[in-house]
CSV table of C-alpha atoms and ligand atoms in Angstrom, one decimal:
chain,number,residue,atom,x,y,z
A,1259,SER,CA,168.8,76.5,128.0
A,1260,GLU,CA,172.2,77.7,126.8
A,1261,SER,CA,173.1,79.0,130.7
A,1262,GLU,CA,172.5,75.4,131.8
A,1263,ASN,CA,175.4,74.0,129.9
A,1264,ILE,CA,178.1,76.8,130.9
A,1265,ARG,CA,179.7,76.7,134.4
A,1266,THR,CA,179.4,80.4,135.7
A,1267,ASP,CA,180.7,79.5,139.3
A,1268,LEU,CA,183.9,78.3,138.9
A,1269,ILE,CA,186.1,77.1,141.9
A,1270,THR,CA,189.9,78.6,141.1
A,1271,LEU,CA,192.6,77.6,143.1
A,1272,THR,CA,193.0,80.9,144.5
A,1273,ARG,CA,189.3,80.9,145.8
A,1274,PHE,CA,189.9,77.0,147.0
A,1275,ILE,CA,193.3,78.2,149.0
A,1276,ILE,CA,191.1,81.2,150.6
A,1277,GLU,CA,188.1,79.0,151.2
A,1278,GLU,CA,190.3,76.3,152.8
A,1279,GLN,CA,192.3,78.6,154.9
A,1280,GLN,CA,189.0,80.3,156.3
A,1281,ARG,CA,187.5,76.7,157.1
A,1282,LEU,CA,190.8,75.0,158.8
A,1283,ALA,CA,192.6,77.5,160.1
A,1284,PRO,CA,190.9,81.1,160.5
A,1285,ASP,CA,193.3,82.4,162.9
A,1286,ALA,CA,196.5,81.3,160.3
A,1287,SER,CA,198.7,84.0,159.2
A,1288,GLY,CA,197.5,83.4,155.5
A,1289,GLU,CA,201.5,82.9,154.6
A,1290,LEU,CA,201.0,79.3,153.2
A,1291,SER,CA,197.8,80.3,151.2
A,1292,LEU,CA,200.6,83.0,149.8
A,1293,LEU,CA,203.1,80.5,149.3
A,1294,LEU,CA,200.6,78.2,147.4
A,1295,ASN,CA,199.8,81.1,145.2
A,1296,SER,CA,203.4,81.5,144.3
A,1297,LEU,CA,203.7,77.8,143.8
A,1298,GLN,CA,200.8,78.0,141.2
A,1299,TYR,CA,202.6,81.0,139.3
A,1300,ALA,CA,205.5,78.7,139.1
A,1301,PHE,CA,203.5,76.0,137.6
A,1302,LYS,CA,201.8,78.3,135.3
A,1303,PHE,CA,205.0,79.9,133.9
A,1304,ILE,CA,206.8,76.2,133.6
A,1305,ALA,CA,203.5,74.8,131.7
A,1306,HIS,CA,203.8,78.0,129.3
A,1307,THR,CA,207.4,77.2,128.6
A,1308,ILE,CA,207.3,73.5,128.2
A,1309,ARG,CA,204.3,74.1,125.4
A,1310,ARG,CA,206.5,76.5,123.5
A,1311,ALA,CA,209.7,74.3,124.0
A,1312,GLU,CA,209.8,72.4,120.8
A,1313,LEU,CA,209.3,75.6,119.0
A,1314,ILE,CA,212.1,77.6,120.3
A,1315,ASN,CA,214.3,74.8,120.6
A,1316,LEU,CA,214.4,74.1,124.1
A,1317,ILE,CA,214.3,70.4,124.1
A,1318,GLY,CA,217.5,68.5,124.3
A,1319,LEU,CA,220.4,68.3,126.5
A,1320,TYR,CA,221.8,71.1,128.4
A,1321,GLY,CA,225.0,69.3,128.5
A,1322,GLN,CA,225.9,69.0,132.3
A,1323,THR,CA,224.9,66.3,135.0
A,1324,ASN,CA,223.2,67.2,138.3
A,1325,SER,CA,224.2,66.2,141.7
A,1326,THR,CA,222.2,62.9,141.4
A,1327,GLY,CA,224.0,61.7,138.3
A,1328,ASP,CA,221.2,62.7,135.6
A,1329,ASP,CA,222.2,64.4,132.6
A,1330,GLN,CA,220.4,67.6,132.6
A,1331,LYS,CA,218.1,68.9,130.1
A,1332,LYS,CA,217.5,72.6,128.9
A,1333,LEU,CA,214.1,72.4,130.4
A,1334,ASP,CA,215.3,70.8,133.6
A,1335,VAL,CA,217.6,74.0,134.1
A,1336,ILE,CA,215.1,76.4,132.8
A,1337,GLY,CA,212.3,74.9,135.2
A,1338,ASP,CA,214.6,75.0,138.1
A,1339,GLU,CA,215.3,78.6,137.6
A,1340,ILE,CA,211.8,79.5,137.1
A,1341,PHE,CA,210.9,77.9,140.2
A,1342,ILE,CA,214.2,79.4,142.2
A,1343,ASN,CA,212.8,82.9,141.2
A,1344,ALA,CA,209.4,82.0,142.0
A,1345,MET,CA,210.2,81.1,145.6
A,1346,LYS,CA,212.5,83.6,146.1
A,1347,GLY,CA,210.1,86.3,144.5
A,1348,SER,CA,207.2,84.6,147.1
A,1349,GLY,CA,209.0,86.2,150.2
A,1350,ASN,CA,207.9,83.7,152.2
A,1351,VAL,CA,210.3,80.7,151.5
A,1352,LYS,CA,213.3,80.8,153.4
A,1353,VAL,CA,215.0,77.2,152.1
A,1354,LEU,CA,214.7,75.4,149.1
A,1355,VAL,CA,216.0,72.0,147.9
A,1356,SER,CA,215.7,71.3,144.1
A,1357,GLU,CA,217.0,67.9,142.1
A,1358,GLU,CA,219.1,70.4,140.1
A,1359,GLN,CA,220.8,72.0,143.1
A,1360,GLU,CA,223.9,70.2,144.7
A,1361,ASP,CA,223.2,72.4,147.6
A,1362,LEU,CA,220.4,73.7,149.7
A,1363,ILE,CA,219.4,77.2,148.7
A,1364,ILE,CA,218.8,79.9,151.6
A,1365,PHE,CA,217.1,83.0,150.6
A,1366,GLU,CA,218.7,85.4,153.0
A,1367,SER,CA,216.6,88.3,152.1
A,1368,ASN,CA,213.3,86.4,152.8
A,1369,SER,CA,211.6,86.3,156.1
A,1370,GLY,CA,209.8,83.5,155.2
A,1371,ASN,CA,208.8,80.3,157.5
A,1372,TYR,CA,208.5,77.8,154.9
A,1373,ALA,CA,211.0,75.3,153.0
A,1374,VAL,CA,210.2,73.9,149.9
A,1375,CYS,CA,211.5,70.7,148.2
A,1376,CYS,CA,211.0,70.4,144.5
A,1377,ASP,CA,211.6,68.3,141.4
A,1378,PRO,CA,211.2,71.1,138.8
A,1379,ILE,CA,210.9,68.6,135.8
A,1380,ASP,CA,210.0,65.0,136.7
A,1381,GLY,CA,210.2,62.6,133.8
A,1382,SER,CA,212.5,65.0,131.6
A,1383,SER,CA,213.9,61.7,129.9
A,1384,ASN,CA,210.9,61.8,128.0
A,1385,LEU,CA,210.5,65.3,127.3
A,1386,ASP,CA,212.1,65.2,123.6
A,1387,ALA,CA,209.1,62.7,122.8
A,1388,GLY,CA,206.6,64.8,124.0
A,1389,VAL,CA,205.3,62.5,126.9
A,1390,SER,CA,203.9,64.1,129.9
A,1391,VAL,CA,206.3,65.4,132.4
A,1392,GLY,CA,205.4,67.3,135.9
A,1393,THR,CA,206.7,69.4,138.7
A,1394,ILE,CA,206.5,67.6,142.2
A,1395,PHE,CA,206.7,70.0,145.5
A,1396,GLY,CA,207.1,69.2,149.2
A,1397,VAL,CA,206.1,72.2,151.9
A,1398,TYR,CA,207.8,72.0,155.4
A,1399,LYS,CA,207.3,75.0,157.9
A,1400,LEU,CA,210.4,76.0,159.3
A,1401,LEU,CA,211.4,74.5,162.7
A,1402,PRO,CA,210.5,76.8,165.9
A,1403,ASN,CA,213.2,79.7,165.9
A,1404,SER,CA,215.1,78.4,162.9
A,1405,ASN,CA,216.0,80.8,160.3
A,1406,GLY,CA,216.5,78.2,157.6
A,1407,THR,CA,219.2,75.5,157.8
A,1408,ILE,CA,219.6,72.0,156.6
A,1409,LYS,CA,217.6,70.8,159.5
A,1410,ASP,CA,214.2,72.2,158.3
A,1411,VAL,CA,214.4,69.5,155.4
A,1412,LEU,CA,216.1,66.6,156.8
A,1413,ARG,CA,212.7,65.6,158.7
A,1414,SER,CA,210.1,62.9,158.3
A,1415,GLY,CA,207.6,63.1,155.7
A,1416,ASN,CA,205.1,63.2,158.5
A,1417,GLU,CA,206.2,66.7,159.0
A,1418,MET,CA,205.3,68.2,155.4
A,1419,VAL,CA,202.5,70.6,155.5
A,1420,ALA,CA,201.8,70.7,151.9
A,1421,ALA,CA,202.4,68.4,148.7
A,1422,GLY,CA,201.6,67.8,145.5
A,1423,TYR,CA,202.4,67.9,141.5
A,1424,THR,CA,201.6,69.6,138.4
A,1425,MET,CA,201.3,67.2,135.4
A,1426,TYR,CA,202.2,69.0,132.0
A,1427,GLY,CA,199.8,66.7,129.9
A,1428,ALA,CA,197.3,67.4,127.2
A,1429,SER,CA,196.1,69.9,130.1
A,1430,ALA,CA,198.1,71.0,133.3
A,1431,HIS,CA,196.8,68.9,136.2
A,1432,LEU,CA,197.7,69.9,139.7
A,1433,MET,CA,197.1,67.5,142.5
A,1434,LEU,CA,197.3,69.2,146.4
A,1435,THR,CA,197.1,68.1,149.6
A,1436,THR,CA,197.4,70.5,152.7
A,1437,GLY,CA,196.9,67.4,155.1
A,1438,HIS,CA,193.0,67.7,154.8
A,1439,GLY,CA,192.4,65.1,151.6
A,1440,VAL,CA,193.5,65.6,148.1
A,1441,ASN,CA,192.1,68.0,145.3
A,1442,GLY,CA,192.8,68.3,141.8
A,1443,PHE,CA,192.9,71.3,139.4
A,1444,THR,CA,193.1,71.6,136.0
A,1445,LEU,CA,194.5,74.7,134.3
A,1446,ASP,CA,192.3,77.0,132.1
A,1447,THR,CA,194.8,78.5,129.8
A,1448,HIS,CA,192.2,81.0,128.7
A,1449,LEU,CA,191.5,82.3,131.9
A,1450,GLY,CA,194.9,81.5,133.5
A,1451,GLU,CA,193.3,80.0,136.4
A,1452,PHE,CA,193.6,76.4,137.9
A,1453,ILE,CA,189.9,75.4,138.2
A,1454,LEU,CA,188.9,72.6,140.7
A,1455,THR,CA,188.1,69.5,138.7
A,1456,ASN,CA,188.7,66.6,141.2
A,1457,PRO,CA,187.2,67.6,144.7
A,1458,ASN,CA,188.2,65.2,147.9
A,1459,LEU,CA,189.9,62.7,145.6
A,1460,LYS,CA,190.0,59.2,146.7
A,1461,ILE,CA,192.0,56.5,144.9
A,1462,LYS,CA,189.9,53.8,143.5
A,1463,ASP,CA,190.0,50.2,145.0
A,1464,ASN,CA,189.6,48.6,141.5
A,1465,LYS,CA,193.2,48.0,140.9
A,1466,PHE,CA,194.6,45.4,138.3
A,1467,ILE,CA,197.3,47.6,136.8
A,1468,TYR,CA,200.9,47.3,137.6
A,1469,SER,CA,203.4,50.0,136.9
A,1470,ILE,CA,207.2,48.9,137.2
A,1471,ASN,CA,210.2,49.0,134.9
A,1472,GLU,CA,210.4,45.3,134.0
A,1473,GLY,CA,213.8,46.2,132.5
A,1474,ASN,CA,215.2,46.0,136.0
A,1475,SER,CA,213.8,42.6,136.6
A,1476,PHE,CA,217.1,40.9,136.4
A,1477,TYR,CA,218.3,43.0,139.3
A,1478,TRP,CA,215.2,42.6,141.3
A,1479,SER,CA,215.1,40.6,144.5
A,1480,ASN,CA,213.4,37.1,144.1
A,1481,GLU,CA,210.4,38.3,146.4
A,1482,ILE,CA,209.7,41.2,144.0
A,1483,ASN,CA,210.3,38.5,141.0
A,1484,ASP,CA,207.6,36.4,142.6
A,1485,TYR,CA,205.3,39.4,143.5
A,1486,ILE,CA,205.1,40.9,139.8
A,1487,ASN,CA,205.1,37.3,138.4
A,1488,SER,CA,202.0,36.6,140.5
A,1489,LEU,CA,200.1,39.8,138.9
A,1490,LYS,CA,201.1,37.9,135.4
A,1491,LYS,CA,198.8,35.0,136.1
A,1492,PRO,CA,194.8,35.3,135.5
A,1493,CYS,CA,193.2,35.9,138.8
A,1494,ILE,CA,189.8,35.5,139.9
A,1495,GLU,CA,189.0,38.8,141.1
A,1496,ASN,CA,189.8,40.1,137.7
A,1497,ASN,CA,187.4,37.9,135.7
A,1498,ASN,CA,190.5,35.3,135.5
A,1499,LYS,CA,192.5,38.2,133.6
A,1500,PRO,CA,195.9,39.1,134.6
A,1501,TYR,CA,196.9,42.5,135.3
A,1502,SER,CA,197.4,45.2,133.0
A,1503,ALA,CA,201.1,46.5,132.8
A,1504,ARG,CA,201.4,50.4,132.3
A,1505,TYR,CA,204.5,52.3,132.4
A,1506,ILE,CA,205.2,55.6,131.2
A,1507,GLY,CA,208.7,56.5,132.9
A,1508,SER,CA,207.7,59.9,134.3
A,1509,MET,CA,206.8,59.5,137.9
A,1510,VAL,CA,204.2,62.3,138.0
A,1511,ALA,CA,202.5,60.3,134.9
A,1512,ASP,CA,202.7,56.8,136.4
A,1513,VAL,CA,201.3,58.2,139.9
A,1514,HIS,CA,198.6,60.3,138.4
A,1515,ARG,CA,197.2,57.2,136.5
A,1516,THR,CA,197.7,55.6,139.7
A,1517,LEU,CA,195.5,58.0,141.8
A,1518,LEU,CA,192.8,57.9,139.0
A,1519,TYR,CA,192.4,54.5,138.0
A,1520,GLY,CA,193.9,52.5,140.9
A,1521,GLY,CA,196.6,49.9,140.9
A,1522,ILE,CA,200.4,49.7,141.9
A,1523,PHE,CA,203.5,51.8,141.2
A,1524,GLY,CA,206.8,50.8,142.2
A,1525,TYR,CA,210.6,51.7,141.8
A,1526,PRO,CA,212.2,49.4,144.3
A,1527,GLY,CA,215.9,49.1,145.2
A,1528,ASP,CA,217.8,46.2,143.5
A,1529,SER,CA,221.0,44.7,143.2
A,1530,LYS,CA,222.5,47.4,141.0
A,1531,SER,CA,220.8,50.4,143.1
A,1532,LYS,CA,220.4,49.5,146.6
A,1533,THR,CA,218.3,52.4,147.6
A,1534,GLY,CA,216.3,52.7,144.2
A,1535,LYS,CA,216.3,55.8,142.0
A,1536,LEU,CA,213.8,58.0,143.3
A,1537,ARG,CA,214.7,60.8,145.7
A,1538,ILE,CA,213.0,60.7,149.2
A,1539,LEU,CA,212.5,64.8,149.5
A,1540,TYR,CA,211.0,65.9,146.1
A,1541,GLU,CA,209.5,62.6,144.8
A,1542,CYS,CA,208.8,59.7,147.5
A,1543,PHE,CA,207.5,62.1,150.3
A,1544,PRO,CA,205.3,64.2,148.5
A,1545,MET,CA,203.7,61.4,146.4
A,1546,ALA,CA,203.4,59.2,149.2
A,1547,LEU,CA,201.8,62.0,151.2
A,1548,LEU,CA,199.0,62.5,148.1
A,1549,LEU,CA,198.6,58.4,148.1
A,1550,GLU,CA,198.1,58.4,151.6
A,1551,GLN,CA,195.5,61.6,151.9
A,1552,ALA,CA,193.8,60.0,148.7
A,1553,GLY,CA,193.2,56.6,151.0
A,1554,GLY,CA,196.5,54.7,149.4
A,1555,MET,CA,199.4,53.7,150.7
A,1556,ALA,CA,203.2,54.1,150.0
A,1557,VAL,CA,206.0,51.8,151.6
A,1558,ASN,CA,209.6,51.2,150.9
A,1559,ASP,CA,211.1,47.9,150.0
A,1560,ASN,CA,211.2,46.6,153.7
A,1561,GLY,CA,207.3,47.4,154.0
A,1562,ASP,CA,208.0,50.8,156.1
A,1563,ARG,CA,205.7,53.8,155.8
A,1564,ILE,CA,207.6,56.1,153.4
A,1565,LEU,CA,206.6,59.1,155.2
A,1566,ASP,CA,208.2,57.4,158.4
A,1567,LEU,CA,211.5,57.8,157.0
A,1568,ILE,CA,214.2,60.5,158.0
A,1569,PRO,CA,216.6,61.5,155.2
A,1570,GLU,CA,220.2,62.1,156.1
A,1571,LYS,CA,221.1,63.7,152.7
A,1572,ILE,CA,219.2,66.3,150.6
A,1573,HIS,CA,219.2,63.9,147.7
A,1574,GLN,CA,218.8,60.6,149.6
A,1575,ARG,CA,216.9,57.8,147.4
A,1576,SER,CA,214.7,55.4,148.6
A,1577,GLY,CA,212.7,52.1,147.2
A,1578,ILE,CA,209.1,53.1,146.8
A,1579,TRP,CA,205.7,51.1,146.2
A,1580,LEU,CA,202.6,53.1,146.1
A,1581,GLY,CA,198.8,52.7,145.1
A,1582,THR,CA,196.0,51.0,146.1
A,1583,LYS,CA,195.8,50.0,149.7
A,1584,SER,CA,194.7,46.2,148.9
A,1585,GLU,CA,197.3,46.1,146.5
A,1586,ILE,CA,200.3,47.2,148.8
A,1587,GLU,CA,198.9,44.9,151.4
A,1588,LYS,CA,199.0,41.8,148.8
A,1589,LEU,CA,202.6,43.3,148.1
A,1590,LEU,CA,203.5,43.1,151.8
A,1591,THR,CA,203.1,39.5,151.9
A,1592,PHE,CA,205.8,39.0,149.6
A,1593,ILE,CA,208.6,41.4,151.0
A,1594,LYS,CA,207.6,42.0,154.6
A,1595,LYS,CA,210.7,40.8,156.6
B,1947,LIG,P1,213.6,63.0,137.0
B,1947,LIG,O1,213.5,63.2,135.4
B,1947,LIG,O2,213.0,64.1,137.5
B,1947,LIG,O3,215.1,62.8,137.2
B,1947,LIG,O4,213.0,61.6,137.6
B,1947,LIG,C1,212.9,60.5,136.7
B,1947,LIG,C2,212.3,59.5,137.2
B,1947,LIG,C3,210.9,59.5,137.5
B,1947,LIG,O5,210.3,60.2,136.9
B,1947,LIG,C4,210.6,58.2,136.7
B,1947,LIG,O6,209.6,57.3,137.7
B,1947,LIG,C5,211.8,57.3,136.6
B,1947,LIG,O7,212.8,58.2,136.7
B,1947,LIG,C6,212.1,56.5,135.5
B,1947,LIG,O8,213.2,55.9,135.7
B,1947,LIG,P2,213.6,54.5,134.7
B,1947,LIG,O9,214.0,55.3,133.3
B,1947,LIG,O10,214.8,54.0,135.0
B,1947,LIG,O11,212.1,53.8,134.6
B,1948,LIG,MN1,216.7,64.2,136.6
B,1949,LIG,MN1,212.0,63.2,139.0
B,1950,LIG,MN1,213.6,65.9,137.5
């Protein structure tokens, strides 16, 4: 009958957060749950703004560069302002690191116990071409007795208590971990709710996709060139076919595909940029935490675990490889010093 086709018991992100808190931390203050709700508000607002961008002339350059040398798009700046206001308004974020802000932001008036690191719009160079972009975030609980300083964020990725991204594609997809696996949600714009669509997501073991900007291959180390070239040969495990190359150029989109289809994504350091391009606090750590929680791996160019790194500057970069465990292990046979 008709009612068999309509799902009437939806698990919204709000319900999921409350149930997870009751299941995993019954005596918790509920502050992280409130913070996650403020984050989802920011994602809904940014999704709405991006959808309208072309209609209200919000694409194109803002006309300044940010502290990591990127040319800022108008949406980089708008997304950043939306995010800053949402975190300030949450009341429980004390410290904010944003790709678009040179320095740490301390919300003096907030009494919160959390620090958030974010990339408001990831993949912004793709924006004007309508390619998927996203917002990446990582959350630290402030150090004991801290009132909010840079020490709260210059810490290993192992200390992040939550991380994830929202990709603004055909739908808005939120991938979230609080250290107990990965759960995926899809925004229902009519309800204005993120609905649980990928419960307890685990990365596929079938890989045979590699995702990297080959335009940098002239600058790669010999080991990396040897590894990538090894994927271009027909291989027995893949019915004597070579790997497929898939590169979107928005980290969020390339990681989302890697989580759902398997494979490996890499943005290694090279002779022109030793520490690669991706920033540790708001690109490498959140994605590494998601991949590990989904049963995958994430390492740097020496084969060290990304989450074990300790950044010395808030915009510090690292080479990164992430994806299916067996694929990373194969890479390690080429790069492990
Ligand atoms: P952002 O737009 O936040 O500055 O990040 C862009 C990053 C990342 O999204 C992507 O993986 C990488 O830039 C692509 O760089 P290339 O264009 O050099 O491949
Ligand atoms: Mn940028
Ligand atoms: Mn980015
Ligand atoms: Mn960005």
